[in-house]
Short mmCIF file of N, CA and C in Angstrom, two decimals:
data_model
loop_
_atom_site.label_atom_id
_atom_site.label_comp_id
_atom_site.label_asym_id
_atom_site.label_seq_id
_atom_site.Cartn_x
_atom_site.Cartn_y
_atom_site.Cartn_z
N MET A 9 22.56 30.31 47.08
CA MET A 9 22.56 29.45 45.91
C MET A 9 22.06 30.22 44.71
N GLU A 10 22.65 29.89 43.59
CA GLU A 10 22.20 30.53 42.36
C GLU A 10 21.00 29.79 41.80
N VAL A 11 20.22 30.48 41.04
CA VAL A 11 19.03 29.91 40.44
C VAL A 11 19.40 28.81 39.45
N SER A 12 20.47 29.00 38.69
CA SER A 12 20.86 28.00 37.70
C SER A 12 21.26 26.68 38.35
N VAL A 13 21.87 26.75 39.54
CA VAL A 13 22.25 25.53 40.26
C VAL A 13 21.00 24.80 40.74
N ILE A 14 20.01 25.56 41.22
CA ILE A 14 18.76 24.96 41.68
C ILE A 14 18.03 24.29 40.51
N ILE A 15 17.97 24.97 39.36
CA ILE A 15 17.30 24.42 38.18
C ILE A 15 18.02 23.15 37.71
N ALA A 16 19.34 23.16 37.74
CA ALA A 16 20.10 21.97 37.33
C ALA A 16 19.80 20.80 38.27
N GLY A 17 19.69 21.06 39.55
CA GLY A 17 19.37 20.00 40.51
C GLY A 17 17.97 19.44 40.28
N ILE A 18 17.01 20.33 39.99
CA ILE A 18 15.64 19.89 39.73
C ILE A 18 15.59 19.04 38.47
N ASP A 19 16.35 19.47 37.43
CA ASP A 19 16.38 18.70 36.18
C ASP A 19 16.95 17.30 36.41
N GLU A 20 17.97 17.19 37.25
CA GLU A 20 18.55 15.88 37.55
C GLU A 20 17.54 14.99 38.27
N GLN A 21 16.80 15.58 39.20
CA GLN A 21 15.79 14.80 39.93
C GLN A 21 14.67 14.36 38.99
N ILE A 22 14.25 15.22 38.07
CA ILE A 22 13.21 14.87 37.11
C ILE A 22 13.67 13.71 36.25
N LEU A 23 14.92 13.76 35.77
CA LEU A 23 15.46 12.69 34.94
C LEU A 23 15.49 11.37 35.70
N LYS A 24 15.91 11.41 36.95
CA LYS A 24 15.95 10.19 37.76
C LYS A 24 14.56 9.62 37.97
N LEU A 25 13.60 10.49 38.23
CA LEU A 25 12.22 10.03 38.44
C LEU A 25 11.64 9.44 37.16
N GLN A 26 11.93 10.04 36.02
CA GLN A 26 11.43 9.51 34.75
C GLN A 26 12.03 8.14 34.46
N GLN A 27 13.31 7.97 34.76
CA GLN A 27 13.95 6.67 34.55
C GLN A 27 13.37 5.62 35.49
N ALA A 28 13.12 6.00 36.74
CA ALA A 28 12.54 5.06 37.70
C ALA A 28 11.13 4.66 37.27
N ARG A 29 10.37 5.62 36.77
CA ARG A 29 9.01 5.32 36.29
C ARG A 29 9.05 4.37 35.10
N ALA A 30 10.00 4.59 34.20
CA ALA A 30 10.12 3.72 33.04
C ALA A 30 10.48 2.30 33.45
N VAL A 31 11.35 2.17 34.43
CA VAL A 31 11.75 0.84 34.90
C VAL A 31 10.56 0.14 35.57
N LEU A 32 9.81 0.87 36.39
CA LEU A 32 8.68 0.27 37.08
C LEU A 32 7.55 -0.12 36.14
N SER A 33 7.33 0.68 35.11
CA SER A 33 6.24 0.37 34.18
C SER A 33 6.68 -0.61 33.10
N GLY A 34 7.98 -0.89 33.01
CA GLY A 34 8.47 -1.86 32.03
C GLY A 34 8.59 -1.30 30.64
N VAL A 35 8.64 -0.01 30.51
CA VAL A 35 8.74 0.64 29.20
C VAL A 35 10.18 1.05 28.96
N SER A 36 10.63 0.79 27.77
CA SER A 36 11.98 1.18 27.38
C SER A 36 12.05 2.70 27.25
N THR A 37 13.19 3.29 27.61
CA THR A 37 13.34 4.73 27.47
C THR A 37 13.73 5.12 26.06
N ALA A 38 14.13 4.15 25.23
CA ALA A 38 14.50 4.45 23.86
C ALA A 38 13.24 4.72 23.04
N PRO A 39 13.28 5.71 22.15
CA PRO A 39 12.09 6.00 21.35
C PRO A 39 11.81 4.85 20.38
N LEU A 40 10.54 4.57 20.16
CA LEU A 40 10.14 3.49 19.27
C LEU A 40 10.23 3.95 17.82
N ALA A 41 10.73 3.08 16.97
CA ALA A 41 10.82 3.40 15.55
C ALA A 41 9.47 3.11 14.90
N LYS A 42 9.05 3.98 14.01
CA LYS A 42 7.79 3.76 13.31
C LYS A 42 8.03 2.78 12.19
N SER A 43 7.37 1.63 12.28
CA SER A 43 7.59 0.60 11.28
C SER A 43 6.49 0.59 10.23
N GLY A 44 5.31 0.97 10.60
CA GLY A 44 4.22 0.95 9.64
C GLY A 44 2.88 1.04 10.34
N ARG A 45 1.84 0.76 9.58
CA ARG A 45 0.50 0.87 10.11
C ARG A 45 0.09 -0.42 10.80
N GLY A 46 -0.88 -0.30 11.69
CA GLY A 46 -1.44 -1.47 12.33
C GLY A 46 -0.81 -1.78 13.67
N ARG A 47 -1.26 -2.87 14.24
CA ARG A 47 -0.79 -3.30 15.54
C ARG A 47 0.62 -3.88 15.41
N PRO A 48 1.54 -3.54 16.32
CA PRO A 48 2.89 -4.08 16.22
C PRO A 48 2.90 -5.58 16.50
N LYS A 49 3.84 -6.27 15.89
CA LYS A 49 3.95 -7.71 16.09
C LYS A 49 4.33 -8.00 17.53
N GLY A 50 3.73 -9.05 18.07
CA GLY A 50 4.03 -9.45 19.43
C GLY A 50 3.32 -8.63 20.48
N SER A 51 2.31 -7.87 20.11
CA SER A 51 1.61 -7.10 21.12
C SER A 51 0.76 -8.03 21.97
N LYS A 52 0.43 -7.57 23.15
CA LYS A 52 -0.30 -8.40 24.10
C LYS A 52 -1.73 -8.67 23.64
N ASN A 53 -2.30 -7.79 22.84
CA ASN A 53 -3.67 -7.96 22.39
C ASN A 53 -3.84 -9.17 21.49
N VAL A 54 -2.80 -9.55 20.76
CA VAL A 54 -2.89 -10.68 19.84
C VAL A 54 -3.13 -11.96 20.62
N ALA A 55 -2.40 -12.17 21.71
CA ALA A 55 -2.53 -13.39 22.49
C ALA A 55 -3.91 -13.47 23.13
N VAL A 56 -4.44 -12.37 23.58
CA VAL A 56 -5.75 -12.35 24.21
C VAL A 56 -6.83 -12.67 23.18
N ALA A 57 -6.70 -12.12 21.98
CA ALA A 57 -7.71 -12.32 20.95
C ALA A 57 -7.75 -13.76 20.48
N THR A 58 -6.61 -14.43 20.42
CA THR A 58 -6.59 -15.80 19.91
C THR A 58 -7.08 -16.80 20.95
N THR A 59 -6.96 -16.50 22.24
CA THR A 59 -7.37 -17.45 23.26
C THR A 59 -8.83 -17.31 23.62
N ALA A 60 -9.45 -16.19 23.31
CA ALA A 60 -10.85 -15.98 23.67
C ALA A 60 -11.76 -16.83 22.79
N ALA A 61 -12.74 -17.46 23.40
CA ALA A 61 -13.68 -18.30 22.65
C ALA A 61 -14.71 -17.40 21.97
N PRO A 62 -15.12 -17.73 20.76
CA PRO A 62 -16.11 -16.92 20.09
C PRO A 62 -17.46 -17.01 20.82
N VAL A 63 -18.10 -15.88 20.93
CA VAL A 63 -19.37 -15.82 21.63
C VAL A 63 -20.49 -15.88 20.60
N ALA A 64 -21.39 -16.83 20.77
CA ALA A 64 -22.51 -16.97 19.85
C ALA A 64 -23.62 -16.01 20.29
N THR A 65 -24.00 -15.11 19.41
CA THR A 65 -25.07 -14.17 19.74
C THR A 65 -26.37 -14.67 19.11
N ARG A 66 -27.41 -14.65 19.90
CA ARG A 66 -28.70 -15.07 19.40
C ARG A 66 -29.42 -13.88 18.80
N LYS A 67 -30.14 -14.12 17.74
CA LYS A 67 -30.90 -13.07 17.10
C LYS A 67 -32.17 -12.85 17.91
N ARG A 68 -32.46 -11.58 18.17
CA ARG A 68 -33.65 -11.26 18.94
C ARG A 68 -34.85 -11.24 18.01
N LYS A 69 -35.92 -11.86 18.44
CA LYS A 69 -37.12 -11.94 17.62
C LYS A 69 -38.19 -11.03 18.21
N LEU A 70 -38.95 -10.41 17.32
CA LEU A 70 -40.00 -9.50 17.73
C LEU A 70 -41.33 -10.21 17.53
N SER A 71 -42.15 -10.17 18.56
CA SER A 71 -43.45 -10.82 18.45
C SER A 71 -44.36 -10.01 17.52
N PRO A 72 -45.36 -10.65 16.96
CA PRO A 72 -46.29 -9.91 16.09
C PRO A 72 -46.98 -8.76 16.82
N GLU A 73 -47.28 -8.94 18.11
CA GLU A 73 -47.91 -7.86 18.88
C GLU A 73 -46.95 -6.68 19.04
N GLY A 74 -45.72 -6.99 19.31
CA GLY A 74 -44.72 -5.93 19.45
C GLY A 74 -44.50 -5.19 18.15
N ARG A 75 -44.47 -5.91 17.06
CA ARG A 75 -44.32 -5.30 15.74
C ARG A 75 -45.49 -4.36 15.44
N LYS A 76 -46.71 -4.80 15.82
CA LYS A 76 -47.90 -3.97 15.58
C LYS A 76 -47.85 -2.71 16.42
N ARG A 77 -47.43 -2.82 17.68
CA ARG A 77 -47.31 -1.63 18.54
C ARG A 77 -46.34 -0.63 17.94
N ILE A 78 -45.20 -1.10 17.46
CA ILE A 78 -44.20 -0.21 16.86
C ILE A 78 -44.75 0.43 15.59
N ALA A 79 -45.43 -0.35 14.77
CA ALA A 79 -46.00 0.18 13.52
C ALA A 79 -47.04 1.26 13.83
N ASP A 80 -47.89 1.02 14.82
CA ASP A 80 -48.91 2.01 15.19
C ASP A 80 -48.26 3.29 15.72
N ALA A 81 -47.24 3.13 16.53
CA ALA A 81 -46.55 4.30 17.08
C ALA A 81 -45.90 5.11 15.96
N MET A 82 -45.29 4.45 14.98
CA MET A 82 -44.66 5.17 13.87
C MET A 82 -45.72 5.87 13.02
N LYS A 83 -46.86 5.22 12.82
CA LYS A 83 -47.93 5.87 12.05
C LYS A 83 -48.41 7.12 12.75
N ARG A 84 -48.56 7.07 14.08
CA ARG A 84 -48.97 8.26 14.84
C ARG A 84 -47.90 9.35 14.72
N ARG A 85 -46.65 8.96 14.80
CA ARG A 85 -45.56 9.93 14.72
C ARG A 85 -45.55 10.64 13.37
N TRP A 86 -45.67 9.86 12.30
CA TRP A 86 -45.65 10.47 10.97
C TRP A 86 -46.91 11.30 10.71
N ALA A 87 -48.03 10.92 11.30
CA ALA A 87 -49.25 11.72 11.16
C ALA A 87 -49.06 13.08 11.82
N GLU A 88 -48.42 13.10 13.00
CA GLU A 88 -48.15 14.38 13.67
C GLU A 88 -47.19 15.23 12.86
N ARG A 89 -46.22 14.62 12.26
CA ARG A 89 -45.27 15.38 11.42
C ARG A 89 -45.97 15.98 10.22
N ARG A 90 -46.86 15.22 9.61
CA ARG A 90 -47.61 15.75 8.46
C ARG A 90 -48.47 16.93 8.88
N LYS A 91 -49.07 16.87 10.08
CA LYS A 91 -49.89 17.98 10.58
C LYS A 91 -49.05 19.23 10.77
N THR A 92 -47.87 19.08 11.37
CA THR A 92 -47.03 20.27 11.63
C THR A 92 -46.42 20.80 10.32
N ALA A 93 -46.16 19.93 9.35
CA ALA A 93 -45.61 20.38 8.08
C ALA A 93 -46.67 21.12 7.26
N ALA A 94 -47.93 20.75 7.42
CA ALA A 94 -49.01 21.39 6.67
C ALA A 94 -49.29 22.79 7.18
N LYS A 95 -48.98 23.06 8.43
CA LYS A 95 -49.25 24.39 9.02
C LYS A 95 -48.28 25.44 8.58
#
């Protein structure tokens, strides 16, 4: 067998496999035309976004003790920075 015949056979098999993959995944083999920016109309994400219920997020509150601990830690941190900057 010639090498060109083998390569032609491999190319045919690759094309068949690509077409089978496209059929199984539901993707068209035709190239998509660029219409513009943003999400294309009719995409699956639109339906999911409209059916999802909005989630109410609660604001986290910091206790006065926790606020004091954080303030003290920051004061210690900045004091150490001032010491190293002075050296």
